[in-house]
């Protein structure tokens, strides 16, 4: 089994910054892609950013140039640096990890989310 835990969500003023973290633990044999989704009030869950095991990144258009996704493979940890935050960034941010364990092939594992609220 794999556990995924996000942290770092907070209330911040527009224009401010936050850094989200996501730690994966358990019987992990390998991690492929990792990424962040978000779900704002009354909205569908949407991809924010993702990163492959080799470091290739992908960003949603609304966050390009403001958010940076990175990962520490040694620690099985994912980060999301969010700068120039806007009210429309308010959402619950979810981390996912595509991981293979000692007992099963790769599949996605999700955290429970961390709340980011941006006040205007």
Short mmCIF file of N, CA, C and O in Angstrom, two decimals:
data_model
loop_
_atom_site.label_atom_id
_atom_site.label_comp_id
_atom_site.label_asym_id
_atom_site.label_seq_id
_atom_site.Cartn_x
_atom_site.Cartn_y
_atom_site.Cartn_z
N UNK A 1 0.84 -1.19 0.00
CA UNK A 1 0.00 0.00 0.00
C UNK A 1 0.88 1.24 0.00
O UNK A 1 2.00 1.22 0.51
N UNK A 2 0.35 2.32 -0.59
CA UNK A 2 1.08 3.58 -0.66
C UNK A 2 0.23 4.67 0.00
O UNK A 2 -0.97 4.78 -0.26
N UNK A 3 0.86 5.45 0.85
CA UNK A 3 0.20 6.58 1.48
C UNK A 3 0.73 7.87 0.86
O UNK A 3 1.92 8.02 0.64
N UNK A 4 -0.21 8.78 0.60
CA UNK A 4 0.14 10.06 0.00
C UNK A 4 -0.43 11.16 0.89
O UNK A 4 -1.64 11.18 1.14
N UNK A 5 0.41 12.06 1.36
CA UNK A 5 -0.03 13.10 2.28
C UNK A 5 0.44 14.46 1.80
O UNK A 5 1.65 14.67 1.62
N UNK A 6 -0.51 15.36 1.60
CA UNK A 6 -0.19 16.73 1.20
C UNK A 6 -0.08 17.63 2.43
O UNK A 6 -0.70 17.36 3.46
N UNK A 7 0.65 18.71 2.29
CA UNK A 7 0.74 19.72 3.34
C UNK A 7 1.09 21.06 2.71
O UNK A 7 1.52 21.12 1.55
N UNK A 8 0.93 22.13 3.50
CA UNK A 8 1.33 23.45 3.05
C UNK A 8 0.21 24.38 2.67
O UNK A 8 0.44 25.57 2.45
N UNK A 9 -1.02 23.87 2.60
CA UNK A 9 -2.13 24.75 2.27
C UNK A 9 -2.36 25.78 3.37
O UNK A 9 -2.11 25.52 4.54
N UNK A 10 -2.86 26.93 2.95
CA UNK A 10 -3.05 28.02 3.92
C UNK A 10 -3.91 29.10 3.31
O UNK A 10 -4.30 29.02 2.13
N UNK A 11 -4.21 30.11 4.12
CA UNK A 11 -4.88 31.32 3.66
C UNK A 11 -3.80 32.35 3.35
O UNK A 11 -2.94 32.63 4.20
N UNK A 12 -3.84 32.92 2.15
CA UNK A 12 -2.81 33.87 1.74
C UNK A 12 -3.48 34.99 0.94
O UNK A 12 -4.52 34.78 0.31
N UNK A 13 -2.88 36.16 0.97
CA UNK A 13 -3.41 37.28 0.20
C UNK A 13 -3.03 37.16 -1.26
O UNK A 13 -1.99 36.56 -1.61
N UNK A 14 -3.84 37.74 -2.11
CA UNK A 14 -3.52 37.77 -3.53
C UNK A 14 -2.15 38.39 -3.74
O UNK A 14 -1.80 39.38 -3.09
N UNK A 15 -1.39 37.79 -4.65
CA UNK A 15 -0.03 38.24 -4.90
C UNK A 15 1.02 37.52 -4.06
O UNK A 15 2.22 37.64 -4.32
N UNK A 16 0.56 36.76 -3.08
CA UNK A 16 1.47 36.06 -2.20
C UNK A 16 1.92 34.72 -2.78
O UNK A 16 1.61 34.37 -3.92
N UNK A 17 2.66 33.98 -1.95
CA UNK A 17 3.23 32.70 -2.36
C UNK A 17 2.95 31.62 -1.34
O UNK A 17 2.78 31.90 -0.15
N UNK A 18 2.91 30.39 -1.81
CA UNK A 18 2.81 29.22 -0.95
C UNK A 18 3.61 28.09 -1.57
O UNK A 18 3.78 28.05 -2.80
N UNK A 19 4.05 27.18 -0.73
CA UNK A 19 4.73 25.99 -1.22
C UNK A 19 4.02 24.78 -0.66
O UNK A 19 3.97 24.58 0.56
N UNK A 20 3.48 23.96 -1.55
CA UNK A 20 2.83 22.72 -1.16
C UNK A 20 3.84 21.57 -1.24
O UNK A 20 4.71 21.56 -2.10
N UNK A 21 3.65 20.63 -0.34
CA UNK A 21 4.48 19.42 -0.34
C UNK A 21 3.58 18.20 -0.38
O UNK A 21 2.44 18.23 0.08
N UNK A 22 4.12 17.11 -0.92
CA UNK A 22 3.39 15.85 -1.00
C UNK A 22 4.39 14.74 -0.76
O UNK A 22 5.34 14.59 -1.53
N UNK A 23 4.16 13.96 0.29
CA UNK A 23 5.07 12.87 0.63
C UNK A 23 4.40 11.53 0.38
O UNK A 23 3.28 11.30 0.85
N UNK A 24 5.09 10.66 -0.34
CA UNK A 24 4.60 9.31 -0.60
C UNK A 24 5.42 8.32 0.23
O UNK A 24 6.64 8.44 0.31
N UNK A 25 4.73 7.36 0.84
CA UNK A 25 5.42 6.37 1.66
C UNK A 25 4.72 5.02 1.52
O UNK A 25 3.61 4.93 1.02
N UNK A 26 5.40 3.97 2.01
CA UNK A 26 4.84 2.63 1.93
C UNK A 26 5.76 1.69 1.18
O UNK A 26 6.96 1.95 1.05
N UNK A 27 5.20 0.63 0.66
CA UNK A 27 5.99 -0.40 -0.02
C UNK A 27 6.25 -0.01 -1.48
O UNK A 27 5.88 -0.73 -2.41
N UNK A 28 6.91 1.12 -1.66
CA UNK A 28 7.12 1.66 -2.99
C UNK A 28 8.35 1.03 -3.64
O UNK A 28 9.42 1.03 -3.06
N UNK A 29 8.14 0.52 -4.84
CA UNK A 29 9.27 -0.02 -5.60
C UNK A 29 9.79 1.03 -6.57
O UNK A 29 11.00 1.15 -6.77
N UNK A 30 8.88 1.77 -7.17
CA UNK A 30 9.28 2.83 -8.10
C UNK A 30 8.13 3.82 -8.25
O UNK A 30 6.97 3.47 -8.07
N UNK A 31 8.49 5.07 -8.55
CA UNK A 31 7.50 6.11 -8.81
C UNK A 31 7.71 6.65 -10.21
O UNK A 31 8.84 7.02 -10.56
N UNK A 32 6.67 6.69 -10.98
CA UNK A 32 6.74 7.25 -12.32
C UNK A 32 6.33 8.72 -12.25
O UNK A 32 7.03 9.53 -11.70
N UNK A 33 5.16 9.05 -12.73
CA UNK A 33 4.72 10.44 -12.71
C UNK A 33 4.19 10.83 -11.34
O UNK A 33 3.75 9.99 -10.54
N UNK A 34 4.26 12.12 -11.07
CA UNK A 34 3.67 12.72 -9.87
C UNK A 34 3.02 14.02 -10.34
O UNK A 34 3.45 14.62 -11.34
N UNK A 35 2.02 14.45 -9.61
CA UNK A 35 1.39 15.69 -10.06
C UNK A 35 0.38 16.24 -9.07
O UNK A 35 0.11 15.65 -8.02
N UNK A 36 -0.13 17.40 -9.44
CA UNK A 36 -1.12 18.11 -8.63
C UNK A 36 -2.37 18.37 -9.45
O UNK A 36 -2.29 18.80 -10.61
N UNK A 37 -3.51 18.12 -8.83
CA UNK A 37 -4.80 18.55 -9.34
C UNK A 37 -5.40 19.51 -8.32
O UNK A 37 -4.95 19.57 -7.18
N UNK A 38 -6.40 20.24 -8.74
CA UNK A 38 -7.13 21.10 -7.82
C UNK A 38 -8.61 21.11 -8.15
O UNK A 38 -9.00 20.86 -9.29
N UNK A 39 -9.40 21.39 -7.13
CA UNK A 39 -10.85 21.51 -7.32
C UNK A 39 -11.33 22.73 -6.56
O UNK A 39 -11.30 22.75 -5.32
N UNK A 40 -11.74 23.75 -7.31
CA UNK A 40 -12.26 24.97 -6.71
C UNK A 40 -13.73 24.84 -6.40
O UNK A 40 -14.39 23.89 -6.85
N UNK A 41 -14.27 25.78 -5.64
CA UNK A 41 -15.70 25.75 -5.28
C UNK A 41 -16.59 25.71 -6.51
O UNK A 41 -16.48 26.58 -7.38
N UNK A 42 -17.43 24.70 -6.62
CA UNK A 42 -18.35 24.58 -7.73
C UNK A 42 -17.71 24.23 -9.06
O UNK A 42 -18.34 24.35 -10.10
N UNK A 43 -16.45 23.79 -9.01
CA UNK A 43 -15.74 23.47 -10.25
C UNK A 43 -15.34 22.00 -10.28
O UNK A 43 -15.31 21.33 -9.25
N UNK A 44 -15.02 21.53 -11.48
CA UNK A 44 -14.52 20.18 -11.62
C UNK A 44 -13.04 20.14 -11.26
O UNK A 44 -12.33 21.15 -11.34
N UNK A 45 -12.58 18.96 -10.88
CA UNK A 45 -11.16 18.80 -10.60
C UNK A 45 -10.37 18.98 -11.90
O UNK A 45 -10.76 18.46 -12.94
N UNK A 46 -9.27 19.72 -11.82
CA UNK A 46 -8.47 19.99 -13.00
C UNK A 46 -6.99 19.78 -12.71
O UNK A 46 -6.52 19.98 -11.59
N UNK A 47 -6.26 19.40 -13.75
CA UNK A 47 -4.82 19.22 -13.63
C UNK A 47 -4.15 20.58 -13.46
O UNK A 47 -4.46 21.52 -14.19
N UNK A 48 -3.23 20.65 -12.51
CA UNK A 48 -2.44 21.87 -12.31
C UNK A 48 -1.06 21.71 -12.94
O UNK A 48 -0.64 22.52 -13.75
N UNK A 49 -0.38 20.63 -12.56
CA UNK A 49 0.96 20.39 -13.08
C UNK A 49 1.34 18.94 -12.83
O UNK A 49 0.82 18.32 -11.90
N UNK A 50 2.25 18.43 -13.66
CA UNK A 50 2.75 17.07 -13.46
C UNK A 50 4.22 17.02 -13.82
O UNK A 50 4.74 17.91 -14.52
N UNK A 51 4.88 15.97 -13.33
CA UNK A 51 6.31 15.81 -13.57
C UNK A 51 6.62 14.33 -13.69
O UNK A 51 6.12 13.52 -12.91
N UNK A 52 7.42 13.98 -14.69
CA UNK A 52 7.78 12.57 -14.88
C UNK A 52 8.99 12.21 -14.02
O UNK A 52 9.61 13.08 -13.38
N UNK A 53 9.34 10.95 -14.04
CA UNK A 53 10.49 10.49 -13.26
C UNK A 53 11.80 11.10 -13.77
O UNK A 53 12.75 11.23 -13.00
N UNK A 54 11.82 11.49 -15.03
CA UNK A 54 13.03 12.10 -15.59
C UNK A 54 13.03 13.61 -15.46
O UNK A 54 14.01 14.26 -15.85
N UNK A 55 11.96 14.17 -14.91
CA UNK A 55 11.92 15.61 -14.65
C UNK A 55 11.19 16.45 -15.68
O UNK A 55 11.15 17.68 -15.56
N UNK A 56 10.58 15.83 -16.66
CA UNK A 56 9.80 16.59 -17.64
C UNK A 56 8.52 17.09 -16.98
O UNK A 56 7.85 16.33 -16.28
N UNK A 57 8.21 18.35 -17.22
CA UNK A 57 7.07 18.96 -16.56
C UNK A 57 5.99 19.38 -17.54
O UNK A 57 6.24 19.62 -18.73
N UNK A 58 4.78 19.49 -17.00
CA UNK A 58 3.63 19.93 -17.78
C UNK A 58 2.77 20.81 -16.88
O UNK A 58 2.55 20.45 -15.71
N UNK A 59 2.33 21.95 -17.39
CA UNK A 59 1.55 22.89 -16.60
C UNK A 59 0.25 23.24 -17.30
O UNK A 59 0.20 23.38 -18.54
N UNK A 60 -0.79 23.46 -16.52
CA UNK A 60 -2.02 24.01 -17.07
C UNK A 60 -1.79 25.46 -17.43
O UNK A 60 -1.01 26.17 -16.77
N UNK A 61 -2.46 25.92 -18.47
CA UNK A 61 -2.25 27.28 -18.94
C UNK A 61 -2.43 28.35 -17.85
O UNK A 61 -1.64 29.30 -17.78
N UNK A 62 -3.45 28.24 -16.99
CA UNK A 62 -3.66 29.30 -15.99
C UNK A 62 -2.53 29.47 -14.99
O UNK A 62 -2.45 30.52 -14.32
N UNK A 63 -1.66 28.48 -14.85
CA UNK A 63 -0.61 28.58 -13.83
C UNK A 63 0.79 28.71 -14.43
O UNK A 63 1.76 28.89 -13.69
N UNK A 64 0.89 28.64 -15.74
CA UNK A 64 2.20 28.75 -16.38
C UNK A 64 2.86 30.08 -16.03
O UNK A 64 2.23 31.13 -16.07
N UNK A 65 4.12 30.00 -15.67
CA UNK A 65 4.87 31.19 -15.31
C UNK A 65 4.71 31.62 -13.86
O UNK A 65 5.44 32.48 -13.38
N UNK A 66 3.76 31.01 -13.15
CA UNK A 66 3.54 31.35 -11.74
C UNK A 66 3.84 30.17 -10.81
O UNK A 66 4.31 30.37 -9.69
N UNK A 67 3.55 28.97 -11.25
CA UNK A 67 3.75 27.78 -10.42
C UNK A 67 4.94 26.98 -10.95
O UNK A 67 5.18 26.93 -12.16
N UNK A 68 5.64 26.33 -10.03
CA UNK A 68 6.76 25.47 -10.40
C UNK A 68 6.63 24.14 -9.66
O UNK A 68 6.54 24.13 -8.43
N UNK A 69 6.66 23.05 -10.41
CA UNK A 69 6.58 21.72 -9.81
C UNK A 69 7.97 21.10 -9.80
O UNK A 69 8.71 21.18 -10.79
N UNK A 70 8.33 20.51 -8.68
CA UNK A 70 9.62 19.82 -8.55
C UNK A 70 9.42 18.56 -7.72
O UNK A 70 8.39 18.40 -7.05
N UNK A 71 10.40 17.69 -7.77
CA UNK A 71 10.32 16.46 -6.98
C UNK A 71 11.69 16.08 -6.46
O UNK A 71 12.71 16.39 -7.09
N UNK A 72 11.69 15.42 -5.31
CA UNK A 72 12.91 14.89 -4.71
C UNK A 72 12.75 13.37 -4.73
O UNK A 72 12.03 12.80 -3.91
N UNK A 73 13.39 12.74 -5.69
CA UNK A 73 13.22 11.29 -5.86
C UNK A 73 13.76 10.50 -4.67
O UNK A 73 13.23 9.44 -4.33
N UNK A 74 14.78 11.00 -4.04
CA UNK A 74 15.36 10.30 -2.89
C UNK A 74 14.39 10.27 -1.71
O UNK A 74 14.42 9.34 -0.90
N UNK A 75 13.54 11.29 -1.63
CA UNK A 75 12.60 11.39 -0.52
C UNK A 75 11.17 11.04 -0.92
O UNK A 75 10.27 11.15 -0.09
N UNK A 76 10.96 10.68 -2.19
CA UNK A 76 9.60 10.41 -2.69
C UNK A 76 8.66 11.56 -2.36
O UNK A 76 7.53 11.37 -1.91
N UNK A 77 9.14 12.76 -2.60
CA UNK A 77 8.39 13.96 -2.23
C UNK A 77 8.22 14.87 -3.44
O UNK A 77 9.14 15.02 -4.25
N UNK A 78 7.06 15.45 -3.51
CA UNK A 78 6.68 16.36 -4.60
C UNK A 78 6.41 17.73 -4.01
O UNK A 78 5.90 17.84 -2.90
N UNK A 79 6.75 18.77 -4.78
CA UNK A 79 6.53 20.13 -4.33
C UNK A 79 5.79 20.93 -5.41
O UNK A 79 5.88 20.64 -6.59
N UNK A 80 5.09 21.97 -4.94
CA UNK A 80 4.48 22.91 -5.86
C UNK A 80 4.71 24.31 -5.28
O UNK A 80 4.11 24.66 -4.27
N UNK A 81 5.59 25.06 -5.93
CA UNK A 81 5.82 26.44 -5.53
C UNK A 81 4.84 27.31 -6.29
O UNK A 81 4.83 27.31 -7.53
N UNK A 82 4.03 28.04 -5.54
CA UNK A 82 2.98 28.87 -6.15
C UNK A 82 3.26 30.33 -5.84
O UNK A 82 3.27 30.73 -4.67
N UNK A 83 3.50 31.11 -6.86
CA UNK A 83 3.78 32.54 -6.72
C UNK A 83 2.68 33.35 -7.40
O UNK A 83 1.92 32.82 -8.21
N UNK A 84 2.63 34.61 -7.06
CA UNK A 84 1.65 35.53 -7.66
C UNK A 84 0.25 34.94 -7.62
O UNK A 84 -0.48 34.91 -8.62
N UNK A 85 -0.13 34.47 -6.45
CA UNK A 85 -1.41 33.79 -6.31
C UNK A 85 -2.58 34.73 -6.57
O UNK A 85 -2.53 35.93 -6.25
N UNK A 86 -3.62 34.15 -7.15
CA UNK A 86 -4.83 34.89 -7.48
C UNK A 86 -6.02 34.25 -6.77
O UNK A 86 -5.97 33.08 -6.38
N UNK A 87 -7.09 35.01 -6.65
CA UNK A 87 -8.28 34.49 -5.99
C UNK A 87 -8.77 33.22 -6.68
O UNK A 87 -9.26 32.30 -6.02
N UNK A 88 -8.61 33.15 -7.99
CA UNK A 88 -9.09 31.98 -8.72
C UNK A 88 -8.23 30.73 -8.51
O UNK A 88 -8.58 29.65 -8.98
N UNK A 89 -7.14 30.88 -7.79
CA UNK A 89 -6.33 29.71 -7.41
C UNK A 89 -6.89 29.02 -6.17
O UNK A 89 -6.41 27.95 -5.78
N UNK A 90 -7.88 29.63 -5.55
CA UNK A 90 -8.50 29.04 -4.36
C UNK A 90 -9.10 27.68 -4.72
O UNK A 90 -9.90 27.56 -5.64
N UNK A 91 -8.68 26.66 -3.99
CA UNK A 91 -9.12 25.30 -4.29
C UNK A 91 -8.53 24.34 -3.27
O UNK A 91 -7.62 24.70 -2.51
N UNK A 92 -9.04 23.13 -3.30
CA UNK A 92 -8.37 22.03 -2.60
C UNK A 92 -7.39 21.42 -3.61
O UNK A 92 -7.79 21.08 -4.73
N UNK A 93 -6.14 21.31 -3.19
CA UNK A 93 -5.10 20.79 -4.06
C UNK A 93 -4.80 19.33 -3.68
O UNK A 93 -4.53 19.04 -2.52
N UNK A 94 -4.88 18.48 -4.69
CA UNK A 94 -4.67 17.06 -4.49
C UNK A 94 -3.39 16.60 -5.19
O UNK A 94 -3.13 16.99 -6.33
N UNK A 95 -2.66 15.76 -4.52
CA UNK A 95 -1.45 15.18 -5.08
C UNK A 95 -1.75 13.76 -5.54
O UNK A 95 -2.49 13.03 -4.87
N UNK A 96 -1.16 13.37 -6.66
CA UNK A 96 -1.24 11.97 -7.07
C UNK A 96 0.17 11.47 -7.36
O UNK A 96 1.06 12.23 -7.75
N UNK A 97 0.32 10.18 -7.18
CA UNK A 97 1.59 9.50 -7.42
C UNK A 97 1.31 8.24 -8.21
O UNK A 97 0.44 7.46 -7.81
N UNK A 98 1.99 8.05 -9.31
CA UNK A 98 1.88 6.81 -10.07
C UNK A 98 3.04 5.92 -9.64
O UNK A 98 4.19 6.17 -9.99
N UNK A 99 2.70 4.91 -8.84
CA UNK A 99 3.75 4.12 -8.20
C UNK A 99 3.49 2.63 -8.36
O UNK A 99 2.35 2.18 -8.41
N UNK A 100 4.59 1.90 -8.44
CA UNK A 100 4.56 0.44 -8.39
C UNK A 100 5.05 0.01 -7.01
O UNK A 100 5.99 0.61 -6.47
N UNK A 101 4.41 -0.98 -6.45
CA UNK A 101 4.83 -1.47 -5.15
C UNK A 101 5.47 -2.84 -5.30
O UNK A 101 5.60 -3.36 -6.40
N UNK A 102 5.84 -3.42 -4.18
CA UNK A 102 6.44 -4.75 -4.20
C UNK A 102 5.39 -5.81 -4.56
O UNK A 102 5.75 -6.97 -4.81
N UNK A 103 4.10 -5.42 -4.58
CA UNK A 103 3.04 -6.41 -4.74
C UNK A 103 2.15 -6.20 -5.96
O UNK A 103 1.38 -7.08 -6.33
N UNK A 104 2.23 -4.99 -6.55
CA UNK A 104 1.38 -4.75 -7.71
C UNK A 104 2.04 -3.77 -8.65
O UNK A 104 2.93 -2.99 -8.26
N UNK A 105 1.57 -3.77 -9.89
CA UNK A 105 2.13 -2.89 -10.90
C UNK A 105 1.66 -1.46 -10.68
O UNK A 105 0.85 -1.18 -9.80
N UNK A 106 2.19 -0.55 -11.48
CA UNK A 106 1.95 0.88 -11.26
C UNK A 106 0.47 1.25 -11.37
O UNK A 106 -0.24 0.79 -12.27
N UNK A 107 0.06 2.07 -10.44
CA UNK A 107 -1.27 2.66 -10.44
C UNK A 107 -1.18 3.99 -9.72
O UNK A 107 -0.18 4.30 -9.08
N UNK A 108 -2.27 4.78 -9.84
CA UNK A 108 -2.30 6.09 -9.19
C UNK A 108 -2.76 5.98 -7.74
O UNK A 108 -3.71 5.26 -7.43
N UNK A 109 -2.10 6.74 -6.90
CA UNK A 109 -2.49 6.87 -5.50
C UNK A 109 -2.71 8.36 -5.23
O UNK A 109 -1.93 9.20 -5.70
N UNK A 110 -3.74 8.67 -4.45
CA UNK A 110 -4.15 10.04 -4.22
C UNK A 110 -4.10 10.40 -2.74
O UNK A 110 -4.38 9.57 -1.88
N UNK A 111 -3.76 11.67 -2.49
CA UNK A 111 -3.87 12.19 -1.14
C UNK A 111 -5.27 12.73 -0.90
O UNK A 111 -6.12 12.73 -1.79
N UNK A 112 -5.48 13.21 0.32
CA UNK A 112 -6.81 13.72 0.70
C UNK A 112 -6.98 15.20 0.40
O UNK A 112 -8.08 15.73 0.55
N UNK A 113 -5.91 15.87 0.04
CA UNK A 113 -6.01 17.26 -0.36
C UNK A 113 -5.59 18.23 0.72
O UNK A 113 -5.62 17.93 1.91
N UNK A 114 -5.19 19.42 0.29
CA UNK A 114 -4.85 20.51 1.20
C UNK A 114 -5.50 21.78 0.66
O UNK A 114 -5.46 22.04 -0.55
N UNK A 115 -6.10 22.56 1.55
CA UNK A 115 -6.87 23.74 1.16
C UNK A 115 -5.97 24.95 0.95
O UNK A 115 -5.18 25.31 1.84
N UNK A 116 -6.12 25.57 -0.19
CA UNK A 116 -5.45 26.84 -0.48
C UNK A 116 -6.54 27.88 -0.69
O UNK A 116 -7.41 27.70 -1.54
N UNK A 117 -6.49 28.93 0.10
CA UNK A 117 -7.46 30.01 -0.03
C UNK A 117 -6.71 31.32 -0.26
O UNK A 117 -5.84 31.68 0.53
N UNK A 118 -7.06 31.99 -1.35
CA UNK A 118 -6.41 33.25 -1.70
C UNK A 118 -7.44 34.36 -1.56
O UNK A 118 -8.47 34.36 -2.23
N UNK A 119 -7.16 35.30 -0.67
CA UNK A 119 -8.07 36.41 -0.45
C UNK A 119 -7.69 37.58 -1.35
O UNK A 119 -6.51 37.90 -1.52
N UNK A 120 -8.70 38.21 -1.91
CA UNK A 120 -8.43 39.33 -2.84
C UNK A 120 -8.55 40.67 -2.12
O UNK A 120 -8.92 40.74 -0.96
#
